[in-house]
Tab-separated table of C-alpha atoms in Angstrom:
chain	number	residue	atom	x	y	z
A	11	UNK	CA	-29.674	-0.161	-4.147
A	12	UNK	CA	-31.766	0.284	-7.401
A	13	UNK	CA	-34.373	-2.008	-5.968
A	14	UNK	CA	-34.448	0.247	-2.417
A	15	UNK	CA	-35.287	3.123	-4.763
A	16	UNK	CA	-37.631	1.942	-6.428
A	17	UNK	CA	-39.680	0.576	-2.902
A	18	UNK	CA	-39.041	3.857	-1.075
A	19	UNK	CA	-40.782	5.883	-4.485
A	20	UNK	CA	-43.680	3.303	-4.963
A	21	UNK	CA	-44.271	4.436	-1.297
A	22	UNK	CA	-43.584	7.600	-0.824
A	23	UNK	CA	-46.190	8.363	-4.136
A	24	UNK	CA	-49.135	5.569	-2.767
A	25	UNK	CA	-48.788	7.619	0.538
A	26	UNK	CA	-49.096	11.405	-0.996
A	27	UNK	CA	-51.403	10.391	-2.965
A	28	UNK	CA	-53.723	8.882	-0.630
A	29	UNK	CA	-53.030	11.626	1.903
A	30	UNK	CA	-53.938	14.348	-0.582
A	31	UNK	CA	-57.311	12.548	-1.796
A	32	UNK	CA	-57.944	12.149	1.975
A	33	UNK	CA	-57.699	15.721	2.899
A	34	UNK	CA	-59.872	16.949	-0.025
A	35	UNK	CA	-62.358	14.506	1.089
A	36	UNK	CA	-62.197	15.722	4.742
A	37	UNK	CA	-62.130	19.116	3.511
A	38	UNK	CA	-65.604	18.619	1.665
A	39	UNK	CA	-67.416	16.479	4.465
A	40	UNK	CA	-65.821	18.515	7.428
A	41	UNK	CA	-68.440	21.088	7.543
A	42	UNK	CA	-71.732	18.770	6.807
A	43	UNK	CA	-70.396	16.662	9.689
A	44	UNK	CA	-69.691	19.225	11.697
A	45	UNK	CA	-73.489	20.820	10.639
A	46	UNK	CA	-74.849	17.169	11.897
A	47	UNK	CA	-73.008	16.959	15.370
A	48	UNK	CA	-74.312	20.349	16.193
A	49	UNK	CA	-77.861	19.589	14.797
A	50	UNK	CA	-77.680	16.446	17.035
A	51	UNK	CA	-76.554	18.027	19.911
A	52	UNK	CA	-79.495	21.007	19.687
A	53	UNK	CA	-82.240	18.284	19.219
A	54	UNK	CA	-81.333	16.294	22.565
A	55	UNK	CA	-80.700	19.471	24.366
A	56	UNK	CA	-84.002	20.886	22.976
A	57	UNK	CA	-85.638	17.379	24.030
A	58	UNK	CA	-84.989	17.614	27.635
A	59	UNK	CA	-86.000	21.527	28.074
A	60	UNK	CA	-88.518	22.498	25.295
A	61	UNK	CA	-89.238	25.305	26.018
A	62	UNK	CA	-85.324	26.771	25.856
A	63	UNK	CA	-84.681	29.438	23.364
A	64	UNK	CA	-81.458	29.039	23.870
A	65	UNK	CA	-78.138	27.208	25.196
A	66	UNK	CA	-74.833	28.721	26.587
A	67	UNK	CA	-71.946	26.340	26.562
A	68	UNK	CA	-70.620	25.958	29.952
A	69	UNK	CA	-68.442	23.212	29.689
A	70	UNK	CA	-65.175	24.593	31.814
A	71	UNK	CA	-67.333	25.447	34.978
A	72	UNK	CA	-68.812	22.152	35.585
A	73	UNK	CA	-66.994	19.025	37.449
A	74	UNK	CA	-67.983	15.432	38.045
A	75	UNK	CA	-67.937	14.323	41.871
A	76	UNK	CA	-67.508	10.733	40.999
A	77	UNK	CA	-64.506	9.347	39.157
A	78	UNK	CA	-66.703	6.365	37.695
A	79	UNK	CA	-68.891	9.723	35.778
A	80	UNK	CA	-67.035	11.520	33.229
A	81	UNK	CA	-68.338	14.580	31.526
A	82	UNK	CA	-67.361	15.016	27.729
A	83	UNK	CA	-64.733	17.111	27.209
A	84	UNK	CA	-65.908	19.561	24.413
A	85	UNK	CA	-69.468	19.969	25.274
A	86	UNK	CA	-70.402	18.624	29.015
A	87	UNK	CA	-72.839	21.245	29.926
A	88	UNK	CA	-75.305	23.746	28.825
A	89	UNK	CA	-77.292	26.205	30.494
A	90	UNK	CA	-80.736	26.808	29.166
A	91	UNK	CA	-82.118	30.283	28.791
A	92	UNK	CA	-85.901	31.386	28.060
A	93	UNK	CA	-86.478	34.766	27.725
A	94	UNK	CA	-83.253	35.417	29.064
A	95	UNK	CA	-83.220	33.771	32.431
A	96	UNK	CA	-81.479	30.399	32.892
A	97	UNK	CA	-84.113	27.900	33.179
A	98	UNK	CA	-81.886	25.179	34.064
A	99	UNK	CA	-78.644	23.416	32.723
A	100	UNK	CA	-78.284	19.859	30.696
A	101	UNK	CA	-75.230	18.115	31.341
A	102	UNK	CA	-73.564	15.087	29.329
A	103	UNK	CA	-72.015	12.450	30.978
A	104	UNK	CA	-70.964	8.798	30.592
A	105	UNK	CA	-70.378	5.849	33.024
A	106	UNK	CA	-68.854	2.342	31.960
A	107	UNK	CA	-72.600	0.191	31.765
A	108	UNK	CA	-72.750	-3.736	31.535
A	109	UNK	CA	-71.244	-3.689	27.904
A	110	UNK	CA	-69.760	0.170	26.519
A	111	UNK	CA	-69.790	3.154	28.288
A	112	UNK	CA	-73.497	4.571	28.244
A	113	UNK	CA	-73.841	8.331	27.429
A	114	UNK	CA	-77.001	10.733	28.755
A	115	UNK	CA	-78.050	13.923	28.679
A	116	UNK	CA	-79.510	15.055	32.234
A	117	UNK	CA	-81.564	18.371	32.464
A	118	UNK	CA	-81.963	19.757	35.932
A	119	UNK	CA	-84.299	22.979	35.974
A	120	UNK	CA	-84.053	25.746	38.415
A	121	UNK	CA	-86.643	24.509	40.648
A	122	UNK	CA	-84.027	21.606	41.678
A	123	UNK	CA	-85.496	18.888	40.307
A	124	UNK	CA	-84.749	16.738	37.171
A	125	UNK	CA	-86.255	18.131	34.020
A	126	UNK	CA	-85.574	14.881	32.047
A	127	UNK	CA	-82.898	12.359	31.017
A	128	UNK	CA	-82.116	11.306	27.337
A	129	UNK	CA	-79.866	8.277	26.636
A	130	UNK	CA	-77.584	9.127	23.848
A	131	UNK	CA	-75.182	6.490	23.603
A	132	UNK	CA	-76.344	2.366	25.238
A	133	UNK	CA	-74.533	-0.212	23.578
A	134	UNK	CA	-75.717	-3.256	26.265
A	135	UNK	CA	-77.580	-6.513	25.718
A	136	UNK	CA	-80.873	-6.057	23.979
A	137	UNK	CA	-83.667	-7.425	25.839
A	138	UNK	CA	-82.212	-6.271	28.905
A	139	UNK	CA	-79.732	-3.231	29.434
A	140	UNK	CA	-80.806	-2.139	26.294
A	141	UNK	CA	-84.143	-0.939	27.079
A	142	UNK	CA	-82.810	1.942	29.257
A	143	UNK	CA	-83.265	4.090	26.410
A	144	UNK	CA	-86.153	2.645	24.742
A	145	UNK	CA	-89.475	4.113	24.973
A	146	UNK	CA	-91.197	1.021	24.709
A	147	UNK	CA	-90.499	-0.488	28.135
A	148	UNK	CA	-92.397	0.885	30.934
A	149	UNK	CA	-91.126	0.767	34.402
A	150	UNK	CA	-94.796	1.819	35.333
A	151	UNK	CA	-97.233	0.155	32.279
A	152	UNK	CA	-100.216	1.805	33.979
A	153	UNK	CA	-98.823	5.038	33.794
A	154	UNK	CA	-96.486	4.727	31.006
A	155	UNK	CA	-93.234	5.099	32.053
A	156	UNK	CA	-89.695	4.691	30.733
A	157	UNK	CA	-86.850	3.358	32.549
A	158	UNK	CA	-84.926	7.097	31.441
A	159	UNK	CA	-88.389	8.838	32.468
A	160	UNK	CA	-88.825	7.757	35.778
A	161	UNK	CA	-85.781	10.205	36.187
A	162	UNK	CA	-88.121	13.598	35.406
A	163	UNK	CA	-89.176	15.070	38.645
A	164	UNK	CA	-86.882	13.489	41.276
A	165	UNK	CA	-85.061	15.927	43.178
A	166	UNK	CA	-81.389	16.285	42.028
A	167	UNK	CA	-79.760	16.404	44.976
A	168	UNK	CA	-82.541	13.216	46.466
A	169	UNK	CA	-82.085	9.660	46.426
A	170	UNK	CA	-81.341	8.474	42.946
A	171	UNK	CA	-80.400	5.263	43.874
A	172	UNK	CA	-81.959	1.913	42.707
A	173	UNK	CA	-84.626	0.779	45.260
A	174	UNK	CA	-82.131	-2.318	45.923
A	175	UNK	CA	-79.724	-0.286	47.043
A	176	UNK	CA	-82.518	1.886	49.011
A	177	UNK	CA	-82.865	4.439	46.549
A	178	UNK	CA	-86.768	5.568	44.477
A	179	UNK	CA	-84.915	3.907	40.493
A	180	UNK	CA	-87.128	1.318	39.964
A	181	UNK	CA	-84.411	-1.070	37.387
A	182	UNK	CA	-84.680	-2.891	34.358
A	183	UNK	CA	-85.564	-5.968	35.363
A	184	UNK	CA	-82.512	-8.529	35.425
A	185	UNK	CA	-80.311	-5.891	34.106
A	186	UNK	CA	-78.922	-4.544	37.901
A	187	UNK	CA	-75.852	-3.493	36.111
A	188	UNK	CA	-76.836	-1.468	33.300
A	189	UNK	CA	-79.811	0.187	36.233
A	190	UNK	CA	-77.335	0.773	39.202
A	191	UNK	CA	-74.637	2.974	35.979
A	192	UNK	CA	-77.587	4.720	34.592
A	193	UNK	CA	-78.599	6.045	38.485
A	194	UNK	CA	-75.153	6.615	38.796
A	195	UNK	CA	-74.953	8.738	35.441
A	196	UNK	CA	-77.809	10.778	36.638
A	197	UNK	CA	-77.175	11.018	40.564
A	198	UNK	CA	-73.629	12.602	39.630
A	199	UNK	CA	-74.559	14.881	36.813
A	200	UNK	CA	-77.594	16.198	38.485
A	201	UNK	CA	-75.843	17.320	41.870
A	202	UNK	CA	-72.803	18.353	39.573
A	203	UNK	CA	-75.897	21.018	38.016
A	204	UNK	CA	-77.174	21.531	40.711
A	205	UNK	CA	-73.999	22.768	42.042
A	206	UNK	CA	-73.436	25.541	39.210
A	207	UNK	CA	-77.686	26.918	39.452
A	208	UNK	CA	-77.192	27.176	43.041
A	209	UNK	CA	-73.789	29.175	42.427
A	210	UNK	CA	-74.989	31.180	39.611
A	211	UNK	CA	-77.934	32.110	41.797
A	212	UNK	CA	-80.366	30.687	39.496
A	213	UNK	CA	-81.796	28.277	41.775
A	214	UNK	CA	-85.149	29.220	43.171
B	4	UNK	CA	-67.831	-12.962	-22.035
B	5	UNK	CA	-65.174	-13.175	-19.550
B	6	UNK	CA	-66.004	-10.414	-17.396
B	7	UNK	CA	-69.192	-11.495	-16.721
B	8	UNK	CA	-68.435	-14.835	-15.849
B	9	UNK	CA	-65.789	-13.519	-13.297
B	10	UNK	CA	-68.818	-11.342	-12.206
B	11	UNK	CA	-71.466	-14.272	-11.812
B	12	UNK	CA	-68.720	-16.170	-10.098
B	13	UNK	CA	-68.434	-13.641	-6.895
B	14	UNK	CA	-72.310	-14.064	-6.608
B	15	UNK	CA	-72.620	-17.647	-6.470
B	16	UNK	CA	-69.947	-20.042	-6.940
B	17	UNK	CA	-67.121	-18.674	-4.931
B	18	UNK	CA	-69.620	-16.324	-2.427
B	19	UNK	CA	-66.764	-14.846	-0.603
B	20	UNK	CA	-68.895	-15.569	2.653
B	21	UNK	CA	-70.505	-19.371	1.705
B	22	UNK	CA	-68.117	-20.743	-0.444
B	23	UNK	CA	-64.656	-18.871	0.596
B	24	UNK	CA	-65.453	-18.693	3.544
B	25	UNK	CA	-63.696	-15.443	4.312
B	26	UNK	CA	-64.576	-12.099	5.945
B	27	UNK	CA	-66.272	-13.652	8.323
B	28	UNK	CA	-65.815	-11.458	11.382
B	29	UNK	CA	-67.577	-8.003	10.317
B	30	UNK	CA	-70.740	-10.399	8.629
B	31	UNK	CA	-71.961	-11.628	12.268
B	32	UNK	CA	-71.651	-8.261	14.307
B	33	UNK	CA	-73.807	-6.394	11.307
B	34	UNK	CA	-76.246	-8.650	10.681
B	35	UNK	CA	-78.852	-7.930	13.284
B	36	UNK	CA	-81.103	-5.973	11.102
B	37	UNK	CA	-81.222	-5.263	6.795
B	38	UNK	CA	-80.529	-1.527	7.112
B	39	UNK	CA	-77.197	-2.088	8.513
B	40	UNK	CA	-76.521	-5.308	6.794
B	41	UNK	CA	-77.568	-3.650	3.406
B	42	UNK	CA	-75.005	-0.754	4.297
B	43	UNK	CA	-72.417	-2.316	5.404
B	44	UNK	CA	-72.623	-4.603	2.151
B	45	UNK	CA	-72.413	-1.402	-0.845
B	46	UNK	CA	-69.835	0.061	2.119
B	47	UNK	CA	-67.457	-2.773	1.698
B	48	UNK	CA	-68.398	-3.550	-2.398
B	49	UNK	CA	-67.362	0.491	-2.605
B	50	UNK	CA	-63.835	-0.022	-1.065
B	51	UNK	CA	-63.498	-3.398	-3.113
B	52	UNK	CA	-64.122	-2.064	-6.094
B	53	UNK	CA	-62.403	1.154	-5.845
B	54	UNK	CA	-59.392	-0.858	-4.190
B	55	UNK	CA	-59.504	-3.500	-6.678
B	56	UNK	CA	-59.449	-0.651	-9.743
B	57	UNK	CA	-56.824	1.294	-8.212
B	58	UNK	CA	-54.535	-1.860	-7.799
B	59	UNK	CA	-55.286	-3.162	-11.023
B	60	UNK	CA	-54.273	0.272	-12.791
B	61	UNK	CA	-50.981	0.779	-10.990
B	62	UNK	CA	-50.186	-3.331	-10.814
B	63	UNK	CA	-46.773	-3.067	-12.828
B	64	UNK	CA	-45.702	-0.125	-10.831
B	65	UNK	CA	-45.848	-1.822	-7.558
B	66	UNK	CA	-42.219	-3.535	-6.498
B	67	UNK	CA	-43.359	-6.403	-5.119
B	68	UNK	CA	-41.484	-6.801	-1.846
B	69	UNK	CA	-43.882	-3.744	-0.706
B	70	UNK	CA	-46.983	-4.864	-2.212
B	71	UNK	CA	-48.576	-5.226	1.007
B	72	UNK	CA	-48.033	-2.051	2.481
B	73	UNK	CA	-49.133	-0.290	-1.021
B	74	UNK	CA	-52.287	-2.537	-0.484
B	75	UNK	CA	-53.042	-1.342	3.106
B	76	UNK	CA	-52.418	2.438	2.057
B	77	UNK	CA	-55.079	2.125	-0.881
B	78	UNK	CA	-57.287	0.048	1.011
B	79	UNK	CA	-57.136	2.233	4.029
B	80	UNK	CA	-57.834	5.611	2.012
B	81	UNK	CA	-60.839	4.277	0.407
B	82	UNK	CA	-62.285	2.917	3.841
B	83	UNK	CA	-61.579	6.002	5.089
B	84	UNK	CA	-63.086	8.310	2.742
B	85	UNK	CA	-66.376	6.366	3.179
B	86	UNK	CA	-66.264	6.552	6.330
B	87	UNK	CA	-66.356	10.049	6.321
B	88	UNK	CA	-69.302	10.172	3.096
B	89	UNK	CA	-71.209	8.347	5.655
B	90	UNK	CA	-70.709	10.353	8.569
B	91	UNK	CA	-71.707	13.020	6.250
B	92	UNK	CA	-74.711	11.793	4.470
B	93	UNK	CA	-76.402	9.249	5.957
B	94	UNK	CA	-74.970	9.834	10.262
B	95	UNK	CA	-77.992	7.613	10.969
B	96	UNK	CA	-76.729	4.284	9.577
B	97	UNK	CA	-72.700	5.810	10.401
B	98	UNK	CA	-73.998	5.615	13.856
B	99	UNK	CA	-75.727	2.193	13.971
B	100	UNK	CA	-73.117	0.629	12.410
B	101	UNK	CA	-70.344	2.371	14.806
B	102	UNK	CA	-66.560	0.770	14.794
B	103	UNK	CA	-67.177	-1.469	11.619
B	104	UNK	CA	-67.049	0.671	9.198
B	105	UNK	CA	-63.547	1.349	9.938
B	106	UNK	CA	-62.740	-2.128	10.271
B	107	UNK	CA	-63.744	-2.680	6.512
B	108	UNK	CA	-59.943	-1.887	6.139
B	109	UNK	CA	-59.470	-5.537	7.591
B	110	UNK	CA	-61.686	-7.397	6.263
B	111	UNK	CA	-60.336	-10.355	4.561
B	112	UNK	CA	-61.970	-10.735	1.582
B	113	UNK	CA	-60.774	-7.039	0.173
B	114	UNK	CA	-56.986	-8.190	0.779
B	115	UNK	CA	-57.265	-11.343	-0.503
B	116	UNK	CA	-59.491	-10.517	-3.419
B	117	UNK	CA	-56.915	-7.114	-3.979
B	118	UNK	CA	-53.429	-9.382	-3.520
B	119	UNK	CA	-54.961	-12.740	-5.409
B	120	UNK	CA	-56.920	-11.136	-8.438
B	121	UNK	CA	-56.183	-7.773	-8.947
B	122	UNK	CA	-52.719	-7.501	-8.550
B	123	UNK	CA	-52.424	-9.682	-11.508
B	124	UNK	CA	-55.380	-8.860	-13.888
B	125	UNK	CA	-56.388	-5.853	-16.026
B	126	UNK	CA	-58.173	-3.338	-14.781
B	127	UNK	CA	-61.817	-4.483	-16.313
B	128	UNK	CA	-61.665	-7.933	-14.737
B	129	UNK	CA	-60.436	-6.813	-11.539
B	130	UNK	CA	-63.560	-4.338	-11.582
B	131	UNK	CA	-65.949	-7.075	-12.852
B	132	UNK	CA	-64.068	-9.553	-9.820
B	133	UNK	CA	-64.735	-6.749	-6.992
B	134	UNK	CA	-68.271	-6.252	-8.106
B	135	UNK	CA	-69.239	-9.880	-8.306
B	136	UNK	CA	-67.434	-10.202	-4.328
B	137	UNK	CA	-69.335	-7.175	-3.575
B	138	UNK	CA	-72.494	-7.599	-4.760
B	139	UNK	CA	-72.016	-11.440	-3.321
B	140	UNK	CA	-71.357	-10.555	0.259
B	141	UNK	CA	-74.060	-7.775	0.270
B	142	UNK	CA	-76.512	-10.567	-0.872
B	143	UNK	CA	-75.773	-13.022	1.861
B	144	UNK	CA	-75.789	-10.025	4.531
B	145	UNK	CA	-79.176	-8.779	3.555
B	146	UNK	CA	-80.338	-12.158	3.560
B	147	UNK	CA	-79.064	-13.411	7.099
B	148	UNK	CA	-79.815	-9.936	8.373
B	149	UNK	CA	-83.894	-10.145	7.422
B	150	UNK	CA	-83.901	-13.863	9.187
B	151	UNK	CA	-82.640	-12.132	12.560
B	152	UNK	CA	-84.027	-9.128	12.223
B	153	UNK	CA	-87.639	-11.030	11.687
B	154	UNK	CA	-87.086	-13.841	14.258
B	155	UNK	CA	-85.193	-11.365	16.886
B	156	UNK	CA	-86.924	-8.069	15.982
B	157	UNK	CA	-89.955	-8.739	14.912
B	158	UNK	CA	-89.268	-6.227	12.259
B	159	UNK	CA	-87.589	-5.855	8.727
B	160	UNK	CA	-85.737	-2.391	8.078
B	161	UNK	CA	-87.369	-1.192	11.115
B	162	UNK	CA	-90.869	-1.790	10.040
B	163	UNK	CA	-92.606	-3.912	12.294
B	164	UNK	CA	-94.077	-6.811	10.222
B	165	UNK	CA	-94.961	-9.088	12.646
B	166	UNK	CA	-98.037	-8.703	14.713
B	167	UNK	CA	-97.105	-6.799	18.356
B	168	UNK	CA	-97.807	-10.370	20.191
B	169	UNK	CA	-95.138	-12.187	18.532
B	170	UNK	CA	-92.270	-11.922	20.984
B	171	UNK	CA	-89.176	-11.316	19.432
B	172	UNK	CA	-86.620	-14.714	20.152
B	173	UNK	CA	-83.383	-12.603	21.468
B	174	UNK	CA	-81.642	-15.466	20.068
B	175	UNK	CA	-81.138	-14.415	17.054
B	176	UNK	CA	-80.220	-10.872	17.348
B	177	UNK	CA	-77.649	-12.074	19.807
B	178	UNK	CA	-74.037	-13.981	18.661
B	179	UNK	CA	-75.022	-17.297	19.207
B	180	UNK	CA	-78.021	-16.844	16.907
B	181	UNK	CA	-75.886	-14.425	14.130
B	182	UNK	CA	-74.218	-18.247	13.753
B	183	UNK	CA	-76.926	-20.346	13.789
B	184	UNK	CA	-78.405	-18.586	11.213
B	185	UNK	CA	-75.050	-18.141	9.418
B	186	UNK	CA	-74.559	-22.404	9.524
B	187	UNK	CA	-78.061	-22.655	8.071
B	188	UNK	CA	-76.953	-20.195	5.117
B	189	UNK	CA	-73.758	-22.360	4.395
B	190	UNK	CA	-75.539	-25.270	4.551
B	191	UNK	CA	-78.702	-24.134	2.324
B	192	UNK	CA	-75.484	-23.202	-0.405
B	193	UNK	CA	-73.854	-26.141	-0.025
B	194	UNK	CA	-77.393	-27.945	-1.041
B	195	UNK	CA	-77.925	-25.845	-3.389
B	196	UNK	CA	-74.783	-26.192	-5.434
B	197	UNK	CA	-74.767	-29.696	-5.298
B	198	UNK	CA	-78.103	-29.946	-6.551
B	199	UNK	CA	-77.216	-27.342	-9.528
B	200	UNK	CA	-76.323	-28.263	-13.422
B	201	UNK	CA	-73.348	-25.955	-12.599
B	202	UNK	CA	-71.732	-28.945	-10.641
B	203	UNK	CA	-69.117	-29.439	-12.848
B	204	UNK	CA	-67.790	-25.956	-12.305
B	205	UNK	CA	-68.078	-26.428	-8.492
B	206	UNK	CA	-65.646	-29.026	-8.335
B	207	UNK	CA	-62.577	-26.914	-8.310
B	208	UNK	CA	-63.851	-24.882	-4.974
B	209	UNK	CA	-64.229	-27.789	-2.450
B	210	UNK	CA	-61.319	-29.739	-3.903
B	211	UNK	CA	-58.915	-27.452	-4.408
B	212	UNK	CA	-55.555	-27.834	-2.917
B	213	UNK	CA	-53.483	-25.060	-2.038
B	214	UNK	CA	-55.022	-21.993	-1.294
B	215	UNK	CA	-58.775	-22.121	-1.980
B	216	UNK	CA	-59.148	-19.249	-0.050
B	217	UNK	CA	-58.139	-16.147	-1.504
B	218	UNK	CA	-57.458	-17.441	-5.132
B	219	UNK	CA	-60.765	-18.375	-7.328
B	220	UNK	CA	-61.128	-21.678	-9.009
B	221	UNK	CA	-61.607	-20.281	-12.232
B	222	UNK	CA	-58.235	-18.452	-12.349
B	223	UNK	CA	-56.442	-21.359	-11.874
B	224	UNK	CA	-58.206	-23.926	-13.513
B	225	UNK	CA	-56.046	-23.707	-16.683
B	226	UNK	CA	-53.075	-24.558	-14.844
B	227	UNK	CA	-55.113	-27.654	-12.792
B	228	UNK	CA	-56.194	-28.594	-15.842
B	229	UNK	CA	-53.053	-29.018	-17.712
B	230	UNK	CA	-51.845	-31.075	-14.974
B	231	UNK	CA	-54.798	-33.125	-14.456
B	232	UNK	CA	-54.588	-33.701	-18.121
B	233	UNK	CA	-50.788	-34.861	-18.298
B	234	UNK	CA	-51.887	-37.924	-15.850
């Protein structure tokens, strides 16, 4: 009996203890964290519309039309304001890729077409699915462009398909997989905008 | 001085990663380029030692029959409050390095250095013991980490170093390569400490019975000693 005591007390104390150093811990990194995420957050959403002065949070009104897209659940989608008019809305979404799941940011102005894409989150083979994020592989050397830029100025609602499947992506080459989710990523979350700036009446 | 030898011992003689051979697992994913090897490395020497020091202190209080479960709680509370100073302070490398900094909590060498050494020496030993591991695995991290991160990257700690037409050999930033190059280190130890005056001392590591693992030649020697002096 003595020797269930004494286990249960060695544990019981180990456990408070760590809990207690735990939460002062949390406590004191909770808010730099939290500081970071947002900080993160602004400088992606800032990347794909510049010229924004500001973003609402507009994560309840927007759906995804595909059940292979999901849209985060605490911050899916922004609308962009300048000067107090919507200028278009960034959505973040994420798609199983050849690896992880593969996480963008997709900015569709009010015009209707794609304002740009930023990979957030790739986790596939270097070399090959990797480079849909990188901004050293071209797609177009002569003209300089990414795999995610090729995305700025296609139509949201157009054909954002790779051009195997008959659509205007060119893909990574030998990296189908990784090519085909990121179109997918995009084709979803831009219609999914589109949907709300046509709605809100922003759409021009 | 004792301490110190206990120390140098982590480093070279029992490297938890050449010589022990244990903790394995985490060494291959984080090696693919010296920022995250180098982090990952103080990460893990941080829990050790803190684990190891915390163990060490309390070591009478523990009943034994839960010693396991008293381990996992400290071990678990110092993995996790790094894990959050990182997230914190330096979200860059947090984010490169992703799921393993959790997964320090498993790695092999803090349990077996925590329930072999520390559980049964004082406090300043166990502290000289964890620093020695530490310091040891960080070494052999960095070290595999700049071969792939030259040969696979063309880079070292994201500065490119290599002229732009060297093309980077995948290879070695991939698995397959992360043991290639992680063979080559054993081997290049193995050479090394057979070629060293410290032979003598190296003896006990390879032909150790029972348990070479987790409990250090040196600690036991005394005991294989006596014996091997009563035949």
């Amino acid at each position: 009996m003595k020797d269930i005591m004494k286990m249960t007390a060695a544990l019981i104390i180990f456990s408070t203890v760590a809990c207690v150093a735990l939460a002062f811990v949390y406590e004191g990194t909770a808010k730099t964290i939290a500081v970071r995420q947002k900080a993160d957050m602004e400088a992606a959403l800032k990347g794909v519309f510049p010229d924004a002065d500001s973003f609402t949070d507009i994560t309840e009104k927007i759906t995804s039309g595909d059940k292979r897209v999901t849209f985060d659940g605490k911050e899916a989608a922004f609308a962009a304001q300048a000067g107090g008019k919507t200028i278009g809305v960034a959505v973040k979404a994420a798609t199983p890729g050849f690896n992880d799941a593969i996480t963008a940011l997709v900015g569709v102005g009010a015009n209707g077409k794609i304002a740009g894409v930023k990979i957030l989150s790739n986790t596939d083979t270097p070399g090959l699915g990797a480079n849909a994020g990188l901004d050293k592989y071209y797609v177009n050397k002569a003209k300089g462009t990414t795999f995610y830029g090729q995305f700025t100025g296609m139509s949201a609602n157009g054909n954002i398909m790779v051009q195997k499947d008959g659509g205007d992506v060119v893909a990574i080459t030998a990296a189908t997989i990784t090519s085909r989710a990121v179109s997918l990523l995009v084709k979803t979350a831009a219609e999914a905008a589109l949907t709300w700036l046509k709605a809100e009446g922003s759409h021009k | 001085m004792k301490a110190a030898k206990i120390f140098l011992n982590g480093l070279l003689n029992e490297n938890p990663l050449l010589v022990l051979m244990i903790g394995l697992c985490s060494s291959l994913a984080v090696t693919t380029s010296v920022a995250n090897g180098l982090g990952m490395g103080l990460s893990m020497t941080f829990v050790l030692v803190m684990s190891e020091l915390v163990i060490a202190l309390f070591r009478r209080l523990i009943p034994p029959s839960v010693r396991i479960p008293i381990f996992i709680i400290v071990i678990a509370a110092f993995t996790t409050i790094i894990d959050y100073l990182l997230q914190a302070y330096q979200p860059a490398l947090s984010k490169s390095m992703g799921v393993f900094i959790p997964l320090i909590v498993v790695n092999c060498i803090i349990m077996g250095r925590v329930e072999a050494f520390a559980s049964k020496q004082s406090p300043l030993l166990a502290a000289a013991d964890a620093l020695g591991m530490g310091l040891g695995y960080t070494w052999v991290l960095c070290g595999i980490a700049a071969v792939r991160e030259i040969l696979g990257a063309g880079s070292l700690c994201g500065f490119s170093i290599l002229p732009d037409s060297f093309e980077p050999i995948l290879f070695f930033i991939l698995p397959p390569g992360g043991f290639l190059v992680f063979a080559l280190f054993i081997s290049l130890g193995m050479w090394v400490r057979t070629m060293s005056p410290l032979r003598s001392d190296a003896r006990g590591s390879f032909a150790h019975k029972g348990d070479p693992e987790v409990r250090g030649a040196n600690y036991v020697k005394s005991e294989d000693d006596k014996r091997s002096d009563e035949k």
